[in-house]
Structure formats: structure tokens, C-alpha cells
Tab-separated table of C-alpha atoms and ligand atoms in Angstrom:
chain	number	residue	atom	x	y	z
A	1	MET	CA	14.630	11.948	51.928
A	2	ASN	CA	12.908	12.024	48.585
A	3	THR	CA	12.620	8.739	46.875
A	4	ILE	CA	12.931	9.197	43.176
A	5	THR	CA	11.314	6.415	41.227
A	6	PRO	CA	12.901	6.226	37.824
A	7	ILE	CA	10.175	5.708	35.276
A	8	ASN	CA	10.668	4.765	31.680
A	9	LEU	CA	9.535	6.565	28.550
A	10	GLN	CA	6.532	4.269	28.134
A	11	GLU	CA	5.194	5.148	31.583
A	12	ARG	CA	5.870	8.866	31.158
A	13	ASP	CA	4.080	8.708	27.817
A	14	LYS	CA	1.049	7.093	29.388
A	15	ALA	CA	0.891	9.829	32.006
A	16	VAL	CA	0.724	12.721	29.533
A	17	ASN	CA	0.076	11.685	25.920
A	18	TRP	CA	-3.123	10.888	24.051
A	19	HIS	CA	-2.383	8.961	20.843
A	20	PRO	CA	-4.176	9.151	17.467
A	21	TYR	CA	-6.685	6.436	16.542
A	22	THR	CA	-5.917	4.706	19.824
A	23	GLN	CA	-8.200	3.385	22.532
A	24	MET	CA	-5.901	4.403	25.384
A	25	LYS	CA	-7.405	1.950	27.863
A	26	THR	CA	-6.439	-1.114	25.865
A	27	ALA	CA	-3.292	0.279	24.231
A	28	ASP	CA	-0.760	-1.897	25.970
A	29	ASN	CA	2.191	-1.846	23.632
A	30	ILE	CA	3.106	1.716	22.740
A	31	ILE	CA	6.720	1.472	21.664
A	32	PRO	CA	9.235	4.146	22.633
A	33	ILE	CA	11.376	4.967	19.578
A	34	VAL	CA	14.694	6.768	19.951
A	35	LYS	CA	16.132	6.705	16.451
A	36	GLY	CA	15.316	6.199	12.790
A	37	LYS	CA	17.747	5.414	9.999
A	38	GLY	CA	16.775	4.370	6.476
A	39	LEU	CA	14.201	1.582	6.614
A	40	TYR	CA	14.670	1.070	10.361
A	41	LEU	CA	13.317	2.456	13.618
A	42	TYR	CA	15.053	1.673	16.930
A	43	ASP	CA	13.419	1.446	20.349
A	44	THR	CA	14.855	2.210	23.780
A	45	GLU	CA	15.939	-1.415	24.148
A	46	GLY	CA	17.891	-1.242	20.880
A	47	LYS	CA	15.447	-3.475	19.040
A	48	GLN	CA	15.086	-2.565	15.361
A	49	TYR	CA	11.925	-2.486	13.279
A	50	MET	CA	11.491	-2.497	9.505
A	51	ASP	CA	9.126	0.387	8.801
A	52	VAL	CA	7.301	-1.101	5.810
A	53	VAL	CA	4.298	1.206	6.248
A	54	SER	CA	6.517	4.296	5.864
A	55	SER	CA	5.304	5.631	9.232
A	56	TRP	CA	1.684	6.114	8.123
A	57	TRP	CA	2.585	6.391	4.435
A	58	VAL	CA	4.777	9.482	4.663
A	59	THR	CA	8.448	8.382	4.527
A	60	LEU	CA	9.776	8.175	0.963
A	61	HIS	CA	13.559	7.857	1.172
A	62	GLY	CA	13.976	6.331	4.618
A	63	HIS	CA	14.261	7.897	8.059
A	64	SER	CA	16.709	10.694	8.885
A	65	HIS	CA	17.889	11.094	5.319
A	66	PRO	CA	21.184	13.054	5.514
A	67	TYR	CA	20.531	15.192	2.420
A	68	ILE	CA	17.083	16.346	3.557
A	69	ALA	CA	18.429	16.910	7.087
A	70	GLN	CA	21.246	19.070	5.729
A	71	ARG	CA	18.915	21.199	3.610
A	72	ILE	CA	16.558	21.755	6.573
A	73	PHE	CA	19.512	22.653	8.816
A	74	GLU	CA	20.850	25.219	6.325
A	75	GLN	CA	17.401	26.755	5.912
A	76	LEU	CA	16.926	26.821	9.691
A	77	ASN	CA	19.977	29.054	9.958
A	78	THR	CA	18.804	31.349	7.149
A	79	LEU	CA	15.042	31.855	7.434
A	80	GLU	CA	12.943	29.540	9.591
A	81	GLN	CA	9.519	31.155	9.112
A	82	VAL	CA	7.901	34.242	7.651
A	83	ILE	CA	4.278	35.309	7.316
A	84	PHE	CA	3.125	34.293	3.812
A	85	ALA	CA	0.519	37.035	3.490
A	86	GLY	CA	2.307	40.018	1.978
A	87	PHE	CA	5.660	38.192	1.864
A	88	THR	CA	7.265	35.458	-0.177
A	89	HIS	CA	10.532	33.510	-0.261
A	90	GLU	CA	12.720	31.433	-2.551
A	91	PRO	CA	11.917	27.931	-1.170
A	92	ALA	CA	8.124	28.324	-1.642
A	93	THR	CA	8.475	29.835	-5.090
A	94	GLN	CA	10.977	27.236	-6.233
A	95	LEU	CA	8.809	24.434	-4.842
A	96	SER	CA	5.716	25.722	-6.649
A	97	GLU	CA	7.695	25.996	-9.909
A	98	ASN	CA	9.140	22.493	-9.551
A	99	LEU	CA	5.858	20.887	-8.528
A	100	LEU	CA	3.774	22.476	-11.303
A	101	LYS	CA	6.278	21.188	-13.887
A	102	LEU	CA	5.459	17.609	-12.832
A	103	LEU	CA	1.660	17.934	-12.611
A	104	PRO	CA	-1.001	17.817	-15.356
A	105	HIS	CA	-0.511	20.914	-17.524
A	106	ASN	CA	-3.718	22.620	-16.445
A	107	GLN	CA	-2.463	22.959	-12.841
A	108	ASN	CA	-1.531	26.600	-12.521
A	109	LYS	CA	-1.370	27.866	-8.911
A	110	VAL	CA	-0.205	26.442	-5.576
A	111	PHE	CA	-1.856	27.081	-2.202
A	112	TYR	CA	0.052	25.906	0.892
A	113	SER	CA	-1.282	24.504	4.159
A	114	ASP	CA	-0.238	22.055	6.865
A	115	ASN	CA	-1.451	18.510	6.181
A	116	GLY	CA	-3.651	16.340	3.989
A	117	SER	CA	-6.901	17.299	5.711
A	118	THR	CA	-6.264	21.025	5.352
A	119	ALA	CA	-5.263	20.529	1.703
A	120	VAL	CA	-8.708	18.946	1.223
A	121	GLU	CA	-10.491	21.729	3.162
A	122	VAL	CA	-8.865	24.326	0.920
A	123	ALA	CA	-9.882	22.385	-2.207
A	124	LEU	CA	-13.514	22.161	-1.050
A	125	LYS	CA	-13.619	25.857	-0.158
A	126	MET	CA	-12.176	26.748	-3.576
A	127	CYS	CA	-14.964	24.800	-5.319
A	128	ILE	CA	-17.826	26.113	-3.201
A	129	GLN	CA	-16.631	29.688	-3.443
A	130	TYR	CA	-15.893	29.272	-7.156
A	131	ALA	CA	-19.650	28.914	-7.659
A	132	HIS	CA	-20.477	31.591	-5.061
A	133	ASN	CA	-18.200	34.139	-6.731
A	134	GLN	CA	-20.217	33.637	-9.913
A	135	GLY	CA	-23.491	34.198	-8.089
A	136	LYS	CA	-24.389	30.518	-7.797
A	137	GLU	CA	-24.933	28.371	-4.726
A	138	LYS	CA	-24.210	24.723	-5.343
A	139	THR	CA	-25.245	22.536	-2.466
A	140	LYS	CA	-24.184	19.046	-3.457
A	141	ILE	CA	-20.783	17.403	-3.379
A	142	LEU	CA	-19.964	14.036	-4.892
A	143	ALA	CA	-17.584	11.523	-3.330
A	144	PHE	CA	-16.942	7.793	-3.475
A	145	LYS	CA	-18.284	5.306	-0.971
A	146	ASN	CA	-15.426	4.176	1.304
A	147	ALA	CA	-13.526	7.402	0.632
A	148	TYR	CA	-11.069	8.827	3.130
A	149	HIS	CA	-10.031	12.464	2.859
A	150	GLY	CA	-8.995	13.334	6.418
A	151	ASP	CA	-10.264	14.056	9.912
A	152	THR	CA	-11.263	17.729	9.978
A	153	PHE	CA	-14.988	18.417	9.580
A	154	GLY	CA	-15.045	19.153	5.853
A	155	ALA	CA	-12.737	16.233	5.138
A	156	MET	CA	-14.878	13.963	7.357
A	157	SER	CA	-17.998	15.053	5.483
A	158	VAL	CA	-16.600	13.887	2.161
A	159	SER	CA	-15.261	10.647	3.685
A	160	GLY	CA	-17.317	7.467	3.734
A	161	LYS	CA	-19.505	7.070	6.819
A	162	SER	CA	-18.025	4.717	9.399
A	163	TYR	CA	-17.720	4.373	13.136
A	164	TRP	CA	-14.907	6.923	12.879
A	165	THR	CA	-17.370	9.623	11.789
A	166	LYS	CA	-20.431	8.327	13.678
A	167	PRO	CA	-20.385	10.744	16.670
A	168	PHE	CA	-20.299	13.729	14.300
A	169	GLU	CA	-22.728	12.578	11.644
A	170	SER	CA	-25.417	15.172	12.375
A	171	ARG	CA	-22.838	17.966	11.984
A	172	LEU	CA	-21.430	16.878	8.629
A	173	PHE	CA	-22.595	18.570	5.421
A	174	GLU	CA	-24.513	16.812	2.685
A	175	VAL	CA	-22.513	14.630	0.343
A	176	ILE	CA	-23.741	12.207	-2.322
A	177	PHE	CA	-21.748	8.990	-2.205
A	178	ILE	CA	-21.399	7.046	-5.437
A	179	ASP	CA	-19.799	3.696	-6.276
A	180	THR	CA	-16.270	3.585	-7.618
A	181	PRO	CA	-16.443	3.068	-11.380
A	182	ASN	CA	-16.021	-0.267	-13.133
A	183	ALA	CA	-16.621	-1.617	-16.613
A	184	GLU	CA	-20.329	-2.243	-15.887
A	185	ASN	CA	-21.603	0.678	-13.841
A	186	LEU	CA	-20.490	3.724	-15.843
A	187	GLU	CA	-23.873	4.260	-17.406
A	188	SER	CA	-25.792	4.081	-14.134
A	189	LEU	CA	-23.290	6.465	-12.517
A	190	GLN	CA	-23.836	8.883	-15.383
A	191	LEU	CA	-27.610	8.688	-14.957
A	192	GLN	CA	-27.273	9.263	-11.219
A	193	ILE	CA	-25.020	12.289	-11.659
A	194	ASN	CA	-27.050	13.666	-14.546
A	195	GLU	CA	-30.070	14.082	-12.207
A	196	MET	CA	-28.287	16.726	-10.133
A	197	THR	CA	-25.517	18.172	-12.303
A	198	ASP	CA	-26.557	21.801	-11.800
A	199	GLU	CA	-26.415	21.500	-8.029
A	200	VAL	CA	-23.019	19.817	-7.813
A	201	ALA	CA	-20.181	22.015	-6.527
A	202	CYS	CA	-17.529	19.359	-7.055
A	203	PHE	CA	-16.544	15.714	-7.145
A	204	ILE	CA	-13.699	14.593	-4.857
A	205	TYR	CA	-11.915	11.250	-5.172
A	206	GLU	CA	-8.795	9.285	-4.324
A	207	PRO	CA	-7.424	8.216	-7.724
A	208	LEU	CA	-6.851	4.468	-8.294
A	209	VAL	CA	-6.397	3.530	-4.621
A	210	GLN	CA	-8.705	4.144	-1.662
A	211	GLY	CA	-6.023	3.955	1.008
A	212	ALA	CA	-7.596	4.128	4.448
A	213	ALA	CA	-10.604	2.054	3.344
A	214	GLY	CA	-8.175	-0.853	2.966
A	215	MET	CA	-6.123	-0.192	-0.165
A	216	LEU	CA	-9.142	-0.744	-2.421
A	217	MET	CA	-8.059	-0.432	-6.032
A	218	TYR	CA	-9.931	0.436	-9.202
A	219	LYS	CA	-8.944	0.944	-12.812
A	220	ALA	CA	-7.480	4.100	-14.333
A	221	GLU	CA	-9.512	3.541	-17.479
A	222	ASP	CA	-12.798	3.537	-15.524
A	223	LEU	CA	-11.857	6.645	-13.558
A	224	ASN	CA	-10.862	8.337	-16.769
A	225	ASN	CA	-14.275	7.613	-18.300
A	226	LEU	CA	-16.033	9.025	-15.250
A	227	MET	CA	-13.807	12.119	-15.362
A	228	THR	CA	-14.637	12.637	-19.032
A	229	PHE	CA	-18.322	12.618	-18.133
A	230	CYS	CA	-17.806	15.097	-15.245
A	231	ARG	CA	-15.833	17.366	-17.566
A	232	GLN	CA	-18.698	17.324	-20.088
A	233	GLN	CA	-21.169	18.134	-17.320
A	234	GLY	CA	-19.028	21.009	-16.053
A	235	ILE	CA	-18.498	19.385	-12.647
A	236	LEU	CA	-15.289	20.457	-10.906
A	237	MET	CA	-12.958	17.591	-9.960
A	238	ILE	CA	-10.724	17.399	-6.887
A	239	GLN	CA	-8.097	14.702	-7.162
A	240	ASP	CA	-6.829	13.815	-3.686
A	241	GLU	CA	-3.276	12.541	-4.200
A	242	VAL	CA	-2.335	12.917	-0.535
A	243	PHE	CA	-1.521	9.206	-0.447
A	244	THR	CA	-0.928	8.297	-4.119
A	245	GLY	CA	1.454	11.181	-4.868
A	246	PHE	CA	5.232	11.036	-5.177
A	247	GLY	CA	5.760	7.601	-6.663
A	248	ARG	CA	3.619	5.266	-4.558
A	249	THR	CA	1.639	3.957	-7.548
A	250	GLY	CA	4.766	3.374	-9.632
A	251	LYS	CA	4.384	6.680	-11.477
A	252	LEU	CA	5.173	10.070	-9.952
A	253	PHE	CA	1.454	10.782	-9.559
A	254	ALA	CA	-1.685	8.732	-10.148
A	255	ALA	CA	-2.541	11.541	-12.582
A	256	HIS	CA	0.082	10.100	-14.916
A	257	TYR	CA	-2.156	7.040	-15.471
A	258	LEU	CA	-4.956	9.339	-16.676
A	259	THR	CA	-5.513	11.442	-19.760
A	260	GLU	CA	-8.258	13.567	-18.186
A	261	GLN	CA	-7.060	16.361	-15.892
A	262	PRO	CA	-8.628	17.331	-12.563
A	263	ASP	CA	-9.359	20.982	-11.726
A	264	ILE	CA	-7.776	20.774	-8.288
A	265	MET	CA	-5.214	18.460	-6.701
A	266	CYS	CA	-4.282	17.783	-3.054
A	267	PHE	CA	-0.912	16.630	-1.720
A	268	SER	CA	0.746	15.963	1.631
A	269	LYS	CA	2.244	12.779	3.202
A	270	GLY	CA	5.186	12.070	0.837
A	271	LEU	CA	5.478	15.734	-0.203
A	272	THR	CA	8.363	16.457	2.189
A	273	GLY	CA	9.639	12.889	2.038
A	274	GLY	CA	7.874	12.419	5.367
A	275	THR	CA	10.069	14.854	7.290
A	276	MET	CA	7.976	17.998	7.848
A	277	PRO	CA	4.204	18.498	7.963
A	278	MET	CA	2.931	20.298	4.883
A	279	GLY	CA	-0.114	20.276	2.611
A	280	VAL	CA	-0.534	21.609	-0.909
A	281	THR	CA	-3.622	22.368	-2.981
A	282	THR	CA	-3.036	23.168	-6.637
A	283	CYS	CA	-5.641	24.490	-9.046
A	284	SER	CA	-6.293	25.409	-12.655
A	285	LYS	CA	-6.216	28.921	-14.046
A	286	GLU	CA	-10.001	28.855	-14.348
A	287	ILE	CA	-10.453	28.317	-10.605
A	288	TYR	CA	-7.889	30.997	-9.772
A	289	GLU	CA	-9.528	33.487	-12.082
A	290	ALA	CA	-12.904	33.141	-10.350
A	291	PHE	CA	-11.246	34.734	-7.289
A	292	TRP	CA	-9.285	37.384	-9.236
A	293	SER	CA	-11.306	40.540	-8.746
A	294	ASP	CA	-11.502	44.134	-7.559
A	295	ASP	CA	-14.285	42.937	-5.308
A	296	LYS	CA	-12.782	42.083	-1.915
A	297	HIS	CA	-15.551	39.584	-1.203
A	298	LYS	CA	-14.195	37.296	-3.884
A	299	THR	CA	-10.949	36.677	-1.967
A	300	LEU	CA	-10.109	33.179	-0.746
A	301	PHE	CA	-10.196	33.907	2.977
A	302	HIS	CA	-8.127	31.003	4.156
A	303	GLY	CA	-4.668	30.703	5.689
A	304	HIS	CA	-2.693	28.941	8.384
A	305	SER	CA	-0.009	30.353	10.661
A	306	PHE	CA	2.641	28.173	9.065
A	307	THR	CA	1.553	28.584	5.443
A	308	ALA	CA	4.531	27.768	3.160
A	309	ASN	CA	6.895	27.317	6.087
A	310	PRO	CA	10.405	27.608	4.570
A	311	LEU	CA	11.735	24.536	6.425
A	312	ALA	CA	8.928	22.360	5.061
A	313	CYS	CA	9.453	23.876	1.595
A	314	VAL	CA	13.172	23.009	1.468
A	315	ALA	CA	12.400	19.527	2.822
A	316	ALA	CA	9.972	19.069	-0.088
A	317	LEU	CA	12.502	20.472	-2.579
A	318	ALA	CA	15.181	18.089	-1.299
A	319	SER	CA	12.819	15.107	-1.263
A	320	MET	CA	11.608	15.786	-4.808
A	321	GLU	CA	15.206	16.102	-5.973
A	322	LEU	CA	15.939	12.657	-4.490
A	323	LEU	CA	12.723	11.246	-5.943
A	324	LEU	CA	13.611	12.277	-9.497
A	325	LYS	CA	17.075	10.685	-9.295
A	326	LYS	CA	17.635	7.732	-11.586
A	327	ASP	CA	18.495	5.464	-8.640
A	328	THR	CA	15.219	6.228	-6.853
A	329	GLN	CA	13.208	5.700	-10.022
A	330	MET	CA	14.974	2.351	-10.510
A	331	ASN	CA	14.162	1.422	-6.915
A	332	ILE	CA	10.484	2.172	-7.454
A	333	LYS	CA	10.505	-0.068	-10.535
A	334	ARG	CA	12.359	-2.805	-8.682
A	335	ILE	CA	9.946	-2.753	-5.726
A	336	SER	CA	6.958	-2.821	-8.108
A	337	GLN	CA	8.365	-5.830	-9.983
A	338	GLN	CA	9.265	-7.683	-6.807
A	339	HIS	CA	5.777	-7.032	-5.425
A	340	SER	CA	4.110	-8.447	-8.533
A	341	GLU	CA	6.255	-11.604	-8.325
A	342	PHE	CA	5.310	-12.044	-4.675
A	343	LEU	CA	1.672	-11.499	-5.541
A	344	LYS	CA	1.723	-14.798	-7.461
A	345	ALA	CA	2.952	-16.693	-4.394
A	346	LEU	CA	0.450	-14.872	-2.208
A	347	SER	CA	-2.536	-15.689	-4.393
A	348	GLN	CA	-1.798	-19.415	-3.909
A	349	HIS	CA	-2.182	-19.111	-0.142
A	350	PRO	CA	-5.485	-20.325	1.364
A	351	GLN	CA	-5.536	-17.443	3.913
A	352	VAL	CA	-5.268	-14.815	1.185
A	353	GLU	CA	-8.144	-13.162	-0.626
A	354	ASN	CA	-8.158	-10.443	-3.240
A	355	PRO	CA	-4.384	-9.901	-3.510
A	356	ARG	CA	-3.742	-6.597	-5.275
A	357	GLN	CA	-0.974	-4.245	-6.199
A	358	ILE	CA	-0.216	-0.997	-7.919
A	359	GLY	CA	3.400	0.147	-8.032
A	360	THR	CA	4.954	0.019	-4.561
A	361	ILE	CA	1.603	-0.629	-2.819
A	362	LEU	CA	0.772	-4.278	-2.124
A	363	ALA	CA	-2.309	-5.456	-0.213
A	364	PHE	CA	-4.493	-8.484	0.453
A	365	ASP	CA	-7.408	-9.502	2.651
A	366	PHE	CA	-6.719	-11.941	5.435
A	367	LYS	CA	-9.402	-14.593	5.052
A	368	THR	CA	-11.301	-15.893	8.044
A	369	GLY	CA	-14.621	-17.635	8.212
A	370	HIS	CA	-15.597	-15.491	11.199
A	371	GLY	CA	-17.329	-12.156	11.808
A	372	THR	CA	-15.910	-8.643	12.028
A	373	SER	CA	-15.119	-8.656	15.750
A	374	TYR	CA	-12.923	-11.637	15.055
A	375	PHE	CA	-11.169	-9.543	12.396
A	376	ASN	CA	-10.274	-6.906	14.966
A	377	GLU	CA	-9.030	-9.575	17.292
A	378	ILE	CA	-6.961	-11.229	14.580
A	379	GLY	CA	-5.733	-7.836	13.328
A	380	LYS	CA	-4.247	-7.112	16.710
A	381	LYS	CA	-2.675	-10.562	16.896
A	382	LEU	CA	-1.152	-10.220	13.431
A	383	TYR	CA	0.147	-6.749	14.256
A	384	ASN	CA	1.820	-8.035	17.416
A	385	GLU	CA	3.267	-11.057	15.648
A	386	PHE	CA	4.886	-8.855	12.986
A	387	LEU	CA	6.190	-6.486	15.671
A	388	GLU	CA	7.680	-9.419	17.538
A	389	ARG	CA	9.593	-10.225	14.360
A	390	GLY	CA	10.736	-6.620	13.973
A	391	ILE	CA	8.334	-5.614	11.199
A	392	ILE	CA	5.826	-2.780	11.409
A	393	MET	CA	2.693	-3.855	9.539
A	394	ARG	CA	-0.456	-2.204	10.825
A	395	PRO	CA	-3.507	-3.949	9.336
A	396	LEU	CA	-6.564	-1.965	8.245
A	397	GLY	CA	-9.308	-4.250	9.547
A	398	ASN	CA	-8.460	-7.576	7.925
A	399	VAL	CA	-6.370	-5.950	5.190
A	400	LEU	CA	-2.619	-6.401	5.335
A	401	TYR	CA	-0.519	-4.112	3.186
A	402	LEU	CA	2.983	-2.937	2.387
A	403	VAL	CA	3.867	0.659	1.545
A	404	PRO	CA	7.642	0.612	1.981
A	405	PRO	CA	10.045	3.534	1.612
A	406	TYR	CA	11.933	3.407	-1.694
A	407	CYS	CA	15.272	2.692	0.035
A	408	ILE	CA	14.196	-0.856	0.978
A	409	SER	CA	16.565	-3.401	-0.625
A	410	SER	CA	15.397	-6.516	-2.475
A	411	GLU	CA	16.901	-8.657	0.327
A	412	GLU	CA	14.934	-6.729	2.931
A	413	LEU	CA	11.764	-7.073	0.893
A	414	ASP	CA	12.336	-10.823	0.642
A	415	ILE	CA	12.667	-11.017	4.427
A	416	VAL	CA	9.330	-9.232	4.800
A	417	TYR	CA	7.645	-11.528	2.234
A	418	GLN	CA	9.049	-14.612	3.977
A	419	ASN	CA	7.685	-13.422	7.313
A	420	ILE	CA	4.271	-12.751	5.798
A	421	LEU	CA	4.088	-16.313	4.474
A	422	GLU	CA	5.272	-17.796	7.787
A	423	ILE	CA	2.749	-15.795	9.766
A	424	LEU	CA	-0.057	-16.702	7.366
A	425	ASP	CA	0.797	-20.385	7.858
A	426	GLN	CA	0.826	-19.902	11.612
A	427	PHE	CA	-2.664	-18.372	11.551
A	428	LYS	CA	-4.183	-20.963	9.243
A	429	ASN	CA	-7.777	-21.790	10.102
B	1	LIG	C1	-4.069	10.561	4.957
B	1	LIG	C2	-4.966	11.122	3.944
B	1	LIG	C3	-5.566	12.386	4.116
B	1	LIG	C4	-5.413	13.181	5.372
B	1	LIG	O1	-4.104	13.617	5.550
B	1	LIG	P1	-3.632	14.066	7.015
B	1	LIG	O2	-2.270	14.640	6.774
B	1	LIG	O3	-3.598	12.831	7.845
B	1	LIG	O4	-4.592	15.071	7.510
B	1	LIG	C5	-6.344	12.878	3.075
B	1	LIG	N1	-6.534	12.168	1.961
B	1	LIG	C6	-5.976	10.963	1.761
B	1	LIG	C7	-6.218	10.236	0.471
B	1	LIG	C8	-5.190	10.385	2.749
B	1	LIG	O5	-4.669	9.165	2.579
């Protein structure tokens, strides 16, 4: 007789799955989730978790939103996918029209791909080929220290060097890393850039917040000054709004804090409200026109199987509709205000360093007198303690942060704040 050993989802997972950014040997607490609703995720035991990191910064309106689900379902029964070379469809066209209306006025064309990294790859290829199509080869690319633009090779190249990129370092292309701008260093940045202007293909940056580096924030005014200089020098600018887009910073886009306009913009994460994978690269007319030619060689030879997938497009249309609603805009304001109140309490705490906030993003450094390995240790402990209490807060090193979906209520936010303070007290040095 066969003995059938019933094994649970966790064990089956371990047998077949390899998880992202996870050392599988020491990953002891991978949680099997069966359902998501609004702010909450539910595991196989029925335990609920507040998803205050929006499932890696993607969820905007809460999990399993009925309106987005309905729109995807209807589209699924009408047209689920069609090749986007030689064909088009209503959802993609409508989405491009709607998106361009919200972006800086110089944004003129929309190129679709699958995720944030591919949106960045497309942007980089546009800039390099922009020069090439005009008979120039520009070898240098500018990016900020501590940048994060994704995990594919091009995106890794323009990301700050870390132990994430270490094994691949010799295969990454040349990038000049500069400091993020502040009131003091603008002149020295200008001098540095001035030295190589003619060789620079583009400058890529995360506006206002460097997310993966630990929610590092810098001023719109300083970025704007740097952008003005790049514009004068004729350096193309790629604004990576993969994280900051769709309301996270309190405005629809970080671009709305700036008067200067980038040449190219990248979006993903919140684009579909966190329901379907999709990336978007938008560009100015000037970029587009450098590819517009009778010469076949000037074509942008790039495309993915699922370019402008209709299901992802309607998910984005539905999510943007929800985002623009008065109620959602009020929620974003409310979360921002509540965050800034809490920031005052936080800054009094002896364990807290460098508390910071922009819009719905709140972050601080957990202070310890110990070295970095201790940080990792404490990070894991903090993560587990929050999980225990039914809150998903995944620290970045020693940085704790909140990026909640906009459906979180003020009562729920207060519960999260209260837990943060309790846990900080518990881990006092
Ligand atoms: C997450 C992120 C990316 C990469 O997006 P993926 O969808 O994970 O490939 C790129 N840029 C920024 C600013 C990001 O935060």
C-alpha cells in the first residue's frame, strides 16, 4: 500500500521554488498566502497581515480590488493578447492617451514593456541609439551613487555598486556615479559633468527618493537645478518613476514637484495598481524623431512578447481611474498628514535616526551602536517581530519604512505606528 504523506504548501514550496533576494538555506519563514483583500493578506492558518509595504511597492488600492478585477475579467473574455507589432488595440491606445495627459507636456510617445527593469533598458537604448542615429557614439552614462534601477544587466550597470551587483561587475558597462545634489555641491557637480559633456549619452535618476538604497530623500529644488544644468549642456535625462509614480510622493508623479522636464520617463510598480506586470517608457518628440526615418537601421529594435498586453492595459486604466477619484486623492493627503504627525513622535525616540517622509512614504534609520552585520541580524529580528504582530515591514538594512496602499484607514495606520513604537522600545540598546 502506498503511504501518502500529506505535505503543506510551505514544504511543497521549498521543494520546487527559488525565491527572489532570498538565501534559500537560511530562509526559514516563507509564509504561504491564500488570499488578499484590501490592506490584508491571509495565510493558510487564517492569520492576517497588514501589507504596509504594498507587496514590494506595487499595490495602490489594496489587494483584489473588485473594480480592477472586473475590468480584467471583461477584457479576458474579449481580447487577452495580440502581437503589438503591426497591430494595436483600444486599451493600449486609451492608456497612452490617459497617461500622457498626466505627464510633463513634453512627453509624447509611449513604449510598453513588462516591468521596471525593462522600462529602464528601453530608456537606455533610446538614449544610446538617439546619438548613434545622428552619427555619434556617446560612451558615458551618468547616474547617482546608491541608485537602483533594476536587476537586468543594463539596469544593474546604472545602479550603485553593492554586493548585489558584485559577481557581475566586470560585465557591467561604464557609468559615472555622481552625488545626489544638495545646496552645497551643485557647483562641483557642474564642474564634474562639464568635463565630459560631449561624451555623455544620458543621465538617469530616481527623482526625490532613492527607494531600494533605503528611502534616501533629496530636495526637488536641488534636482531641478541639476536638471537645468543638464538641459543647458544638452544631456538627455531619464527620470525613473518606477517607484515614485502614481501618488507615492503625495503628488501623482515626482515630476509634479519639478519645473524642468525629463526627456524620458520610466514607470511600472503602481502602474497597474499592482495587479499585472507592466512597464512603460515615455519619451519626448525629439527622441522619437531621431528614430523616424526611411533608413531601416534607425528603427528601435526592441520588443517583448507581451508588449502592451491588453489585460495589463485595462488593469492600468482601471487603477488610474481609481487613483484620480476624489476619495483616493483625499486618502493620499490624509496618509501624508498622518505620517508627518507621527514623524514628530518618531524623532523623539532614542532608537530613531534621520526620520524622513515625502507624501505616503515614511522612513527612518534604526540606530544601533554596532557594525553592519549586527544590522542584518537586527533587521531579521525586527522583521520577524512585526510579522508576529501581523504587520509586513521588510527593513532595507537598518532602514524601516512604510509605503502603504491608499486604502489604509487612519485607525489602521495608528495601529501600525503604535506597534512601531512598542517594538522600538523593546529593542532599546
Ligand atoms: C523596483 C524598481 C525598478 C525595477 O523594477 P522591477 O519591476 O522590479 O524590474 C527600477 N527602478 C526603480 C526606481 C525601482 O524602484
